[in-house]
C-alpha positions as a printed NumPy array, in Angstrom:
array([[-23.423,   2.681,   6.936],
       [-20.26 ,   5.411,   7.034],
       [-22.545,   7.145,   9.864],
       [-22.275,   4.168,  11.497],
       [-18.493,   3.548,  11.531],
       [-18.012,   7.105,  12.299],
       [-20.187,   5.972,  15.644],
       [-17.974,   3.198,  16.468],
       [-15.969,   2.461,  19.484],
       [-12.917,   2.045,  17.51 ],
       [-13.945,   5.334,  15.511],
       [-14.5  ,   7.637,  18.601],
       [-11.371,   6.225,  20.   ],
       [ -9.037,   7.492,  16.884],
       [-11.254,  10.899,  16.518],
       [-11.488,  11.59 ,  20.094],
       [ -8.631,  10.174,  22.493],
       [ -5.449,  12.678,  22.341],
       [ -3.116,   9.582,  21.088],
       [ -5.656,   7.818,  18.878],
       [ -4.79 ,   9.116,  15.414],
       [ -1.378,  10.03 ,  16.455],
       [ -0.514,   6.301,  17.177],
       [ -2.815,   4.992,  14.254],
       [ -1.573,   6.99 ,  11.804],
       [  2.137,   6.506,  12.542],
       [  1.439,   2.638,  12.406],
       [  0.292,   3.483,   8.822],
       [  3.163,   5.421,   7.945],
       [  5.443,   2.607,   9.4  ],
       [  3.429,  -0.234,   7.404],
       [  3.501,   1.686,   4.641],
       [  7.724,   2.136,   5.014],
       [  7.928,  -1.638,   5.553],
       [  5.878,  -2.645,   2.611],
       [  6.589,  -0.136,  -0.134],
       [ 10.565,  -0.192,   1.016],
       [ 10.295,  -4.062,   0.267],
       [  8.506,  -3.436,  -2.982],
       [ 10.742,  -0.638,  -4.034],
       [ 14.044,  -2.56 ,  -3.33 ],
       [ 12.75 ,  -6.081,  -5.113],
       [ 11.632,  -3.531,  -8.381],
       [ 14.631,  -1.656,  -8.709],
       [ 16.888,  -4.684,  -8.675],
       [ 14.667,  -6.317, -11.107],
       [ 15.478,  -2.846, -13.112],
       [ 19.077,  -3.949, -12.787],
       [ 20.315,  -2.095,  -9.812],
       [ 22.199,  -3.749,  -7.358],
       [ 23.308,  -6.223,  -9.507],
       [ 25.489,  -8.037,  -6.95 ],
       [ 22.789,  -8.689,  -5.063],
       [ 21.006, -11.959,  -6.035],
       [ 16.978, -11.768,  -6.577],
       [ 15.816, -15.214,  -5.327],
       [ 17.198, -14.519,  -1.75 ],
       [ 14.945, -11.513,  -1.299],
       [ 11.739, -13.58 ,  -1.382],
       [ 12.398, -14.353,   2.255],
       [ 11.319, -10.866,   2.607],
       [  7.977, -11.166,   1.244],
       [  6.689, -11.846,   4.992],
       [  7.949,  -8.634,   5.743],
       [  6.219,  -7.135,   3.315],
       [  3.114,  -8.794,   4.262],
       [  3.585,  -8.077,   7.892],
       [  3.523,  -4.107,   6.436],
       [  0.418,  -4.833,   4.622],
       [ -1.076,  -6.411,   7.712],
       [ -0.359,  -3.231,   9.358],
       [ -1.396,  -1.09 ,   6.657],
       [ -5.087,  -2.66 ,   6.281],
       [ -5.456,  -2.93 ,  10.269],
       [ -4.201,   0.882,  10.48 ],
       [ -6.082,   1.964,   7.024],
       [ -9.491,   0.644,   7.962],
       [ -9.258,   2.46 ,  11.535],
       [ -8.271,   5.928,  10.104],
       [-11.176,   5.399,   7.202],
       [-13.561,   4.36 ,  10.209],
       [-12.683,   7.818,  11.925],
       [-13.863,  10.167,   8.827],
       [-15.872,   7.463,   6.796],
       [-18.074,   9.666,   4.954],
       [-15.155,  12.156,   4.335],
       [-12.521,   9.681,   3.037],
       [-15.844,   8.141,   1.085],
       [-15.898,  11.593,  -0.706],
       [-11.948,  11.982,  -1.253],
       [-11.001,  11.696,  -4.788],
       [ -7.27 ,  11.247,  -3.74 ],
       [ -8.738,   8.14 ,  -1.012],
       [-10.318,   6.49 ,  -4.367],
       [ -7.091,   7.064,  -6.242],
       [ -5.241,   5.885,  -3.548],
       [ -7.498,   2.596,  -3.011],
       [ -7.018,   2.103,  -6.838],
       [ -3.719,   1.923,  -7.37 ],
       [ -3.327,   0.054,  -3.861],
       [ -5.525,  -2.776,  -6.406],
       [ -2.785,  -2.184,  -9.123],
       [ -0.16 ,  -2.298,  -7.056],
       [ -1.136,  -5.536,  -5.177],
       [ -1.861,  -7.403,  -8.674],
       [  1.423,  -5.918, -10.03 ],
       [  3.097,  -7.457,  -7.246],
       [  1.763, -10.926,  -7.595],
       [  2.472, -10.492, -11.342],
       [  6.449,  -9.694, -10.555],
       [  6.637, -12.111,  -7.843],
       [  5.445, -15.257, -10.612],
       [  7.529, -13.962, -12.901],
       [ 10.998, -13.352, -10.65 ],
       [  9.933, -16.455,  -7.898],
       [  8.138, -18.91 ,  -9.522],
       [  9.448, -21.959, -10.991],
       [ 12.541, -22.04 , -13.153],
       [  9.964, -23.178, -16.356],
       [  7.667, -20.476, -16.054],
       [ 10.857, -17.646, -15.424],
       [ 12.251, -18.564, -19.061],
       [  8.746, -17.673, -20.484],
       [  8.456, -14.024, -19.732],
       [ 10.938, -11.891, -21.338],
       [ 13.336,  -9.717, -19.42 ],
       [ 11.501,  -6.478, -21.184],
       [  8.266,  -7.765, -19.836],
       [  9.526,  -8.27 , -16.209],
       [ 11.478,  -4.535, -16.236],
       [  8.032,  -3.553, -17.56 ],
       [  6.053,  -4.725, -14.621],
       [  8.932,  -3.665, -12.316],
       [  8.625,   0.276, -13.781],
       [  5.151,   0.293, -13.974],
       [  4.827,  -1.168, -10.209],
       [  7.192,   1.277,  -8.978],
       [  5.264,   4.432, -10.37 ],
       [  2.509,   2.926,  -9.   ],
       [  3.7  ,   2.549,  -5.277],
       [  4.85 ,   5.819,  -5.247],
       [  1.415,   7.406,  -6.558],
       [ -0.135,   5.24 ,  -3.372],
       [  2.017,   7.428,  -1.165],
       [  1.386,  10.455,  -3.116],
       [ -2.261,   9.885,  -3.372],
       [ -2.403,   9.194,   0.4  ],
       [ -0.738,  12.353,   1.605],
       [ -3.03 ,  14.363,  -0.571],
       [ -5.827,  12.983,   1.02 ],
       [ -5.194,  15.148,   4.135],
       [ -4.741,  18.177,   2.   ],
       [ -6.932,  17.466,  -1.399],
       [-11.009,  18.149,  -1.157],
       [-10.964,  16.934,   2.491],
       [-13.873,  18.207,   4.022]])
């Protein structure tokens, strides 16, 4: 099956062509930017930061965020189609795909907690909220981390 994605179209196009990874990986970088930025700035004013700026405005830029995800899975899956069987082997791609998991459900958690309805808002303590926020947070950034070491970490 990785053999097989390797021998894709789409594959040969990103290993091969001189502006194929180039282009695909700076649409991952940018996706990335988009969505974690997002993330980052709805955590940290959870954490208190900002505190002039009001939270329930800044759902609006979930799409945003979702647009950067978008571009992050469309991007992601071509650069794993180019080296399949090497990002298959990458302990920092599994890490990475990991806490991309934790991260997502994190971000569901925060966004029921902070957007949901008024009812359900009063039920979760403000600890438990700043908890999720931190935690999320460490968590994004170890998805960058993780992804940059891929390049440089037991790459073959």
């Amino acid at each position: 099956m990785l053999d097989w994605l390797e021998s894709t179209d789409l594959a040969r196009m990103v290993q091969e062509s001189i502006w194929g990874y180039p282009i695909v990986l700076s649409g991952h970088a940018v996706g990335m930017a988009i969505l974690v930025g997002i993330v980052l700035m709805i955590n940290f004013r959870v954490l208190g930061f900002a505190p002039g700026v009001p939270i329930l405005p800044l759902k609006a830029l979930f799409r945003v965020a979702l647009l950067g995800l978008l571009i992050n899975v469309v991007s992601g899956t071509m650069l794993f189609m180019a080296s399949a069987n090497s990002f298959y082997e990458s302990n920092p791609f599994r890490i990475k795909v990991i806490l991309l998991i934790t991260g997502g459900i994190l971000l569901v958690l925060l966004s029921r907690r902070i957007f949901g309805p008024a009812d359900s808002a009063q039920k979760t303590s403000q600890a438990a909220v700043k908890s999720i926020a931190a935690l999320s947070i460490a968590v994004w950034i170890g998805v960058i981390v993780a992804g940059r070491l891929i390049a440089y970490w037991d790459f073959y």
